[in-house]
Amino acid sequence: MAKTAPQLTYDPARLVALQSSLIEARATFRGKRERLHDLRAEHDELRRTALTRATRESDYPGARDEAAKATDAATKRADAALARVNAASVELSEAHAAVGAARHALAAALKFADGQGIEVPAEVDRREVLE
Amino acid sequence: MIRDLLKSLRGKLDETGAALRTVEELRETIEGKRREIEAIEVAPQTMAEAMAAFDAWCDRAAQDAVDALPIRRLLDPVAARAGLTVQPIARSAEATPDASPIAQAALGMVFLTCRDTLRDVIEGQVADLLGAREALSADERAARTDRARAELLALELAEEAAIRAMEAAGIPIARRGDADPRALLAADASLPAP
């Protein structure tokens, strides 16, 4: 391990790479947000189905066994969908944190580059680091 | 053939897992190094430096007290009857007058007359507070902080090298938001070989 600070050379193109990482993280976040939206819609649908079957079960006592099985199956599908929603929520939180980290990293790198007089490539859009 | 493909996939997954663990270990080490720097920065100073601070404070307080005493008054045949009494400062906005000039004068006199006794007491208290804690002189603190910061930078450069190697292998990994910008902007040639 180095005992003294090494002499470093800086590569302005790294700013472009950091910006790309931020854009990619944002795209991942949007994708996960859409997936969560879809999963929530699916869960809502399955939950409604389960409730409908439960209502029918009470409406037709003669077919109670069969209706109960159908209700159980629908409830299990709804529960499985809820588990997927919860997992997707966790993934979305992680993706959100990744966006924040990428944005902070790019902002810190830009500030450092400005302080060091490193020329920022034209491809880098400073607005990317805004909230 | 399928078995070979699965074996290859398993190998790649193992490699990916190992690379992720390496980055994770580096991040834990970085966090530990940061804590080490914080500990160095807040470590107590040595007994000698603590007592030097005490002595400087005493000198300043005694000097200020003497300077603030109305000694010229003693030369005035009428006003001299009041001795060196220091008056509190009445401020129109305050309900009670400011008595701090009196306290400062008294403290300064204490330092002038029985400083050695007080110093012994304070030195004993400082020694008790220090106990077995590691004390650092200003030079030691600066040297150890510099060394730890250099080690921290080396770790951050190693982390950045690992992240770039993973990116090159098609495994994106999020950087830390508080990563050192020197590592983020370092040219590939400045990074250690992964």
Short mmCIF file of C-alpha atoms in Angstrom, two decimals:
data_model
loop_
_atom_site.label_atom_id
_atom_site.label_comp_id
_atom_site.label_asym_id
_atom_site.label_seq_id
_atom_site.Cartn_x
_atom_site.Cartn_y
_atom_site.Cartn_z
CA MET A 1 0.00 0.00 0.00
CA ALA A 2 1.33 3.43 -0.95
CA LYS A 3 2.67 5.50 1.94
CA THR A 4 2.67 8.74 0.02
CA ALA A 5 0.18 10.16 -2.44
CA PRO A 6 1.01 8.98 -5.95
CA GLN A 7 1.39 11.36 -8.85
CA LEU A 8 -1.82 11.07 -10.81
CA THR A 9 -2.69 12.08 -14.32
CA TYR A 10 -6.30 12.87 -15.07
CA ASP A 11 -8.34 11.94 -18.09
CA PRO A 12 -11.16 14.40 -18.97
CA ALA A 13 -12.87 11.61 -20.92
CA ARG A 14 -13.68 10.02 -17.55
CA LEU A 15 -16.27 12.76 -17.12
CA VAL A 16 -18.04 11.48 -20.22
CA ALA A 17 -17.92 7.94 -18.82
CA LEU A 18 -19.34 9.12 -15.50
CA GLN A 19 -22.12 10.95 -17.31
CA SER A 20 -22.90 7.77 -19.27
CA SER A 21 -23.09 5.83 -16.01
CA LEU A 22 -25.55 8.39 -14.65
CA ILE A 23 -27.71 8.24 -17.79
CA GLU A 24 -27.65 4.44 -17.63
CA ALA A 25 -28.58 4.48 -13.93
CA ARG A 26 -31.51 6.78 -14.71
CA ALA A 27 -32.67 4.48 -17.52
CA THR A 28 -32.47 1.50 -15.17
CA PHE A 29 -34.47 3.42 -12.58
CA ARG A 30 -37.17 4.29 -15.13
CA GLY A 31 -37.36 0.67 -16.26
CA LYS A 32 -37.74 -0.57 -12.71
CA ARG A 33 -40.36 2.07 -11.98
CA GLU A 34 -42.40 0.94 -14.98
CA ARG A 35 -42.03 -2.69 -13.94
CA LEU A 36 -43.23 -1.86 -10.45
CA HIS A 37 -46.19 -0.03 -11.95
CA ASP A 38 -47.06 -3.08 -14.07
CA LEU A 39 -46.66 -5.46 -11.14
CA ARG A 40 -48.91 -3.32 -8.99
CA ALA A 41 -51.57 -3.35 -11.69
CA GLU A 42 -51.23 -7.13 -11.95
CA HIS A 43 -51.53 -7.50 -8.19
CA ASP A 44 -54.61 -5.28 -8.10
CA GLU A 45 -56.21 -7.38 -10.81
CA LEU A 46 -55.44 -10.67 -9.03
CA ARG A 47 -56.66 -9.30 -5.73
CA ARG A 48 -59.96 -8.27 -7.33
CA THR A 49 -60.28 -11.72 -8.86
CA ALA A 50 -59.72 -13.34 -5.47
CA LEU A 51 -62.33 -11.11 -3.86
CA THR A 52 -64.82 -11.84 -6.64
CA ARG A 53 -64.36 -15.58 -6.17
CA ALA A 54 -64.80 -15.22 -2.43
CA THR A 55 -68.06 -13.36 -3.02
CA ARG A 56 -69.31 -16.07 -5.39
CA GLU A 57 -68.44 -18.69 -2.80
CA SER A 58 -70.82 -17.06 -0.38
CA ASP A 59 -73.46 -16.62 -3.10
CA TYR A 60 -73.58 -20.28 -4.11
CA PRO A 61 -73.30 -22.40 -0.96
CA GLY A 62 -74.06 -25.52 -3.04
CA ALA A 63 -70.78 -25.35 -4.85
CA ARG A 64 -68.81 -24.27 -1.79
CA ASP A 65 -65.92 -26.79 -2.04
CA GLU A 66 -65.12 -25.99 -5.62
CA ALA A 67 -65.53 -22.27 -5.06
CA ALA A 68 -63.28 -22.42 -2.01
CA LYS A 69 -60.53 -24.10 -4.03
CA ALA A 70 -60.80 -21.46 -6.72
CA THR A 71 -60.67 -18.73 -4.08
CA ASP A 72 -57.58 -20.27 -2.50
CA ALA A 73 -55.85 -20.48 -5.85
CA ALA A 74 -56.71 -16.86 -6.68
CA THR A 75 -55.52 -15.71 -3.25
CA LYS A 76 -52.22 -17.55 -3.71
CA ARG A 77 -51.72 -15.89 -7.09
CA ALA A 78 -52.48 -12.51 -5.54
CA ASP A 79 -50.04 -13.17 -2.69
CA ALA A 80 -47.33 -14.20 -5.16
CA ALA A 81 -47.98 -11.02 -7.13
CA LEU A 82 -47.66 -8.99 -3.91
CA ALA A 83 -44.30 -10.64 -3.21
CA ARG A 84 -43.16 -9.61 -6.69
CA VAL A 85 -44.35 -6.05 -6.01
CA ASN A 86 -42.37 -5.95 -2.78
CA ALA A 87 -39.24 -7.28 -4.46
CA ALA A 88 -39.61 -4.74 -7.26
CA SER A 89 -40.01 -1.96 -4.68
CA VAL A 90 -36.70 -2.93 -3.12
CA GLU A 91 -35.05 -2.98 -6.55
CA LEU A 92 -36.51 0.44 -7.32
CA SER A 93 -35.09 1.84 -4.07
CA GLU A 94 -31.68 0.43 -4.96
CA ALA A 95 -31.91 1.90 -8.45
CA HIS A 96 -32.87 5.26 -6.96
CA ALA A 97 -29.84 5.12 -4.65
CA ALA A 98 -27.63 4.23 -7.62
CA VAL A 99 -28.88 7.30 -9.50
CA GLY A 100 -28.11 9.49 -6.49
CA ALA A 101 -24.63 8.00 -6.13
CA ALA A 102 -23.88 8.41 -9.85
CA ARG A 103 -25.09 12.00 -9.76
CA HIS A 104 -22.97 12.83 -6.72
CA ALA A 105 -19.93 11.17 -8.29
CA LEU A 106 -20.31 13.20 -11.50
CA ALA A 107 -20.92 16.42 -9.56
CA ALA A 108 -17.81 15.85 -7.42
CA ALA A 109 -15.73 15.03 -10.50
CA LEU A 110 -16.93 18.18 -12.30
CA LYS A 111 -16.16 20.33 -9.27
CA PHE A 112 -12.71 18.78 -8.99
CA ALA A 113 -12.08 19.24 -12.70
CA ASP A 114 -13.06 22.91 -12.45
CA GLY A 115 -10.75 23.37 -9.48
CA GLN A 116 -7.86 21.70 -11.27
CA GLY A 117 -8.42 23.57 -14.52
CA ILE A 118 -9.20 20.34 -16.36
CA GLU A 119 -11.14 21.10 -19.51
CA VAL A 120 -14.59 19.54 -19.40
CA PRO A 121 -15.45 17.81 -22.71
CA ALA A 122 -18.29 19.36 -24.70
CA GLU A 123 -20.28 16.11 -24.48
CA VAL A 124 -20.71 16.61 -20.76
CA ASP A 125 -23.94 18.37 -19.90
CA ARG A 126 -23.70 19.97 -16.50
CA ARG A 127 -27.50 19.93 -16.22
CA GLU A 128 -27.26 16.16 -15.74
CA VAL A 129 -26.10 16.67 -12.16
CA LEU A 130 -29.14 18.73 -11.27
CA GLU A 131 -31.89 17.01 -9.31
CA MET B 1 -22.63 -29.34 -24.83
CA ILE B 2 -25.31 -27.97 -22.52
CA ARG B 3 -23.27 -29.13 -19.55
CA ASP B 4 -20.24 -27.25 -20.90
CA LEU B 5 -22.32 -24.12 -21.42
CA LEU B 6 -23.73 -24.34 -17.92
CA LYS B 7 -20.25 -24.95 -16.55
CA SER B 8 -18.99 -21.90 -18.42
CA LEU B 9 -21.92 -19.86 -17.12
CA ARG B 10 -21.23 -21.11 -13.60
CA GLY B 11 -17.60 -20.08 -13.97
CA LYS B 12 -18.58 -16.63 -15.18
CA LEU B 13 -21.05 -16.23 -12.31
CA ASP B 14 -18.32 -17.27 -9.88
CA GLU B 15 -15.98 -14.70 -11.42
CA THR B 16 -18.66 -12.01 -11.23
CA GLY B 17 -19.40 -12.90 -7.62
CA ALA B 18 -15.70 -12.79 -6.77
CA ALA B 19 -15.31 -9.40 -8.46
CA LEU B 20 -18.31 -7.99 -6.61
CA ARG B 21 -16.95 -9.33 -3.33
CA THR B 22 -13.59 -7.71 -4.08
CA VAL B 23 -15.26 -4.32 -4.58
CA GLU B 24 -17.32 -4.86 -1.45
CA GLU B 25 -14.20 -5.71 0.56
CA LEU B 26 -12.42 -2.66 -0.83
CA ARG B 27 -15.36 -0.49 0.20
CA GLU B 28 -15.32 -1.91 3.71
CA THR B 29 -11.57 -1.26 3.91
CA ILE B 30 -12.12 2.29 2.65
CA GLU B 31 -14.75 2.85 5.33
CA GLY B 32 -12.34 1.50 7.94
CA LYS B 33 -9.58 3.79 6.70
CA ARG B 34 -11.91 6.78 6.93
CA ARG B 35 -12.74 5.87 10.50
CA GLU B 36 -9.02 5.56 11.21
CA ILE B 37 -8.44 9.09 9.86
CA GLU B 38 -11.29 10.43 12.01
CA ALA B 39 -9.78 8.70 15.04
CA ILE B 40 -6.37 10.25 14.32
CA GLU B 41 -7.91 13.69 13.93
CA VAL B 42 -9.75 13.53 17.25
CA ALA B 43 -7.05 11.69 19.22
CA PRO B 44 -6.02 13.70 22.31
CA GLN B 45 -2.93 15.83 22.15
CA THR B 46 0.03 15.07 24.39
CA MET B 47 0.33 16.11 28.02
CA ALA B 48 3.05 18.59 27.03
CA GLU B 49 0.78 20.22 24.44
CA ALA B 50 -2.19 20.25 26.81
CA MET B 51 -0.13 21.98 29.50
CA ALA B 52 1.35 24.36 26.94
CA ALA B 53 -2.23 25.34 26.06
CA PHE B 54 -2.95 25.80 29.76
CA ASP B 55 0.17 27.95 30.21
CA ALA B 56 -0.70 30.08 27.19
CA TRP B 57 -4.20 30.59 28.55
CA CYS B 58 -2.82 31.55 31.99
CA ASP B 59 -0.32 33.96 30.46
CA ARG B 60 -3.01 35.61 28.38
CA ALA B 61 -5.47 35.84 31.28
CA ALA B 62 -2.88 37.27 33.66
CA GLN B 63 -1.68 39.76 31.07
CA ASP B 64 -5.23 40.85 30.24
CA ALA B 65 -6.08 41.18 33.94
CA VAL B 66 -3.08 43.37 34.66
CA ASP B 67 -3.72 45.46 31.55
CA ALA B 68 -7.34 45.96 32.57
CA LEU B 69 -6.55 47.03 36.15
CA PRO B 70 -6.90 50.80 36.75
CA ILE B 71 -3.31 51.04 38.05
CA ARG B 72 -3.00 54.69 36.94
CA ARG B 73 -5.69 55.45 39.52
CA LEU B 74 -3.19 54.73 42.32
CA LEU B 75 -1.32 57.88 41.34
CA ASP B 76 -4.41 60.03 41.79
CA PRO B 77 -4.48 61.28 45.42
CA VAL B 78 -8.28 61.28 45.52
CA ALA B 79 -9.26 58.37 43.26
CA ALA B 80 -6.61 56.13 44.80
CA ARG B 81 -8.92 55.60 47.78
CA ALA B 82 -11.01 53.30 45.55
CA GLY B 83 -7.98 51.06 45.13
CA LEU B 84 -8.02 48.84 42.05
CA THR B 85 -11.71 48.02 42.24
CA VAL B 86 -13.04 47.01 38.85
CA GLN B 87 -16.60 48.02 38.08
CA PRO B 88 -19.12 45.90 36.20
CA ILE B 89 -20.16 47.26 32.82
CA ALA B 90 -23.74 48.53 32.74
CA ARG B 91 -25.42 47.96 29.40
CA SER B 92 -28.68 49.72 28.72
CA ALA B 93 -30.19 46.72 26.93
CA GLU B 94 -29.31 44.27 29.73
CA ALA B 95 -31.21 43.95 33.00
CA THR B 96 -28.04 43.09 34.94
CA PRO B 97 -24.61 44.66 34.48
CA ASP B 98 -21.82 42.66 32.84
CA ALA B 99 -19.59 41.38 35.66
CA SER B 100 -17.11 39.62 33.40
CA PRO B 101 -14.38 42.29 33.86
CA ILE B 102 -14.41 41.51 37.59
CA ALA B 103 -14.21 37.78 36.97
CA GLN B 104 -11.37 38.24 34.48
CA ALA B 105 -9.45 40.41 36.91
CA ALA B 106 -9.92 37.89 39.72
CA LEU B 107 -8.91 34.98 37.49
CA GLY B 108 -5.80 36.82 36.34
CA MET B 109 -4.82 37.50 39.94
CA VAL B 110 -5.25 33.84 40.82
CA PHE B 111 -2.93 32.86 37.98
CA LEU B 112 -0.37 35.44 39.06
CA THR B 113 -0.30 34.31 42.67
CA CYS B 114 -0.91 30.56 42.77
CA ARG B 115 -0.44 29.32 39.25
CA ASP B 116 1.96 26.49 40.15
CA THR B 117 -0.52 24.94 42.58
CA LEU B 118 -3.31 25.22 40.06
CA ARG B 119 -1.04 23.84 37.33
CA ASP B 120 -0.28 20.73 39.41
CA VAL B 121 -3.99 20.12 39.91
CA ILE B 122 -4.77 20.58 36.22
CA GLU B 123 -1.86 18.36 35.19
CA GLY B 124 -3.14 15.59 37.43
CA GLN B 125 -6.63 15.93 35.96
CA VAL B 126 -5.30 15.84 32.41
CA ALA B 127 -3.24 12.74 33.22
CA ASP B 128 -6.35 11.02 34.59
CA LEU B 129 -8.33 11.96 31.50
CA LEU B 130 -5.60 10.73 29.18
CA GLY B 131 -5.27 7.44 31.00
CA ALA B 132 -4.19 4.79 28.55
CA ARG B 133 -5.45 6.71 25.51
CA GLU B 134 -2.92 7.27 22.77
CA ALA B 135 -1.89 10.91 22.65
CA LEU B 136 -0.45 12.47 19.50
CA SER B 137 1.81 15.46 19.10
CA ALA B 138 0.96 17.89 16.31
CA ASP B 139 3.79 16.48 14.17
CA GLU B 140 2.77 12.87 14.80
CA ARG B 141 -0.85 13.69 14.02
CA ALA B 142 0.09 15.42 10.76
CA ALA B 143 2.37 12.56 9.71
CA ARG B 144 -0.14 9.84 10.54
CA THR B 145 -2.99 11.73 8.89
CA ASP B 146 -0.94 12.21 5.72
CA ARG B 147 0.00 8.53 5.64
CA ALA B 148 -3.58 7.36 6.25
CA ARG B 149 -4.91 9.72 3.58
CA ALA B 150 -2.36 8.40 1.09
CA GLU B 151 -3.45 4.86 1.95
CA LEU B 152 -7.09 5.88 1.53
CA LEU B 153 -6.36 7.31 -1.91
CA ALA B 154 -4.55 4.12 -2.88
CA LEU B 155 -7.62 2.12 -1.82
CA GLU B 156 -9.94 4.41 -3.77
CA LEU B 157 -7.74 4.04 -6.86
CA ALA B 158 -7.85 0.25 -6.45
CA GLU B 159 -11.66 0.37 -6.17
CA GLU B 160 -11.93 2.51 -9.30
CA ALA B 161 -9.61 0.11 -11.14
CA ALA B 162 -11.84 -2.81 -10.11
CA ILE B 163 -14.99 -0.97 -11.22
CA ARG B 164 -13.51 -0.11 -14.62
CA ALA B 165 -12.35 -3.70 -15.11
CA MET B 166 -15.87 -4.90 -14.32
CA GLU B 167 -17.41 -2.33 -16.67
CA ALA B 168 -15.05 -3.50 -19.40
CA ALA B 169 -16.29 -7.04 -18.76
CA GLY B 170 -19.89 -5.89 -19.14
CA ILE B 171 -20.72 -5.89 -15.44
CA PRO B 172 -21.89 -2.41 -14.50
CA ILE B 173 -21.50 -1.49 -10.87
CA ALA B 174 -22.60 1.74 -9.21
CA ARG B 175 -19.90 4.02 -7.92
CA ARG B 176 -20.11 5.45 -4.45
CA GLY B 177 -21.54 8.95 -4.31
CA ASP B 178 -18.70 9.97 -2.01
CA ALA B 179 -15.93 8.46 -4.13
CA ASP B 180 -12.74 10.52 -4.32
CA PRO B 181 -12.90 12.59 -7.53
CA ARG B 182 -9.15 12.08 -7.99
CA ALA B 183 -9.83 8.38 -8.45
CA LEU B 184 -12.88 9.00 -10.64
CA LEU B 185 -10.87 11.20 -13.01
CA ALA B 186 -7.60 9.30 -12.87
CA ALA B 187 -6.30 8.13 -16.22
CA ASP B 188 -6.19 4.36 -16.64
CA ALA B 189 -2.40 4.50 -16.50
CA SER B 190 -2.59 6.05 -13.02
CA LEU B 191 -4.65 3.19 -11.64
CA PRO B 192 -3.17 -0.02 -10.22
CA ALA B 193 -3.53 -3.07 -12.45
CA PRO B 194 -6.68 -4.97 -11.32
#
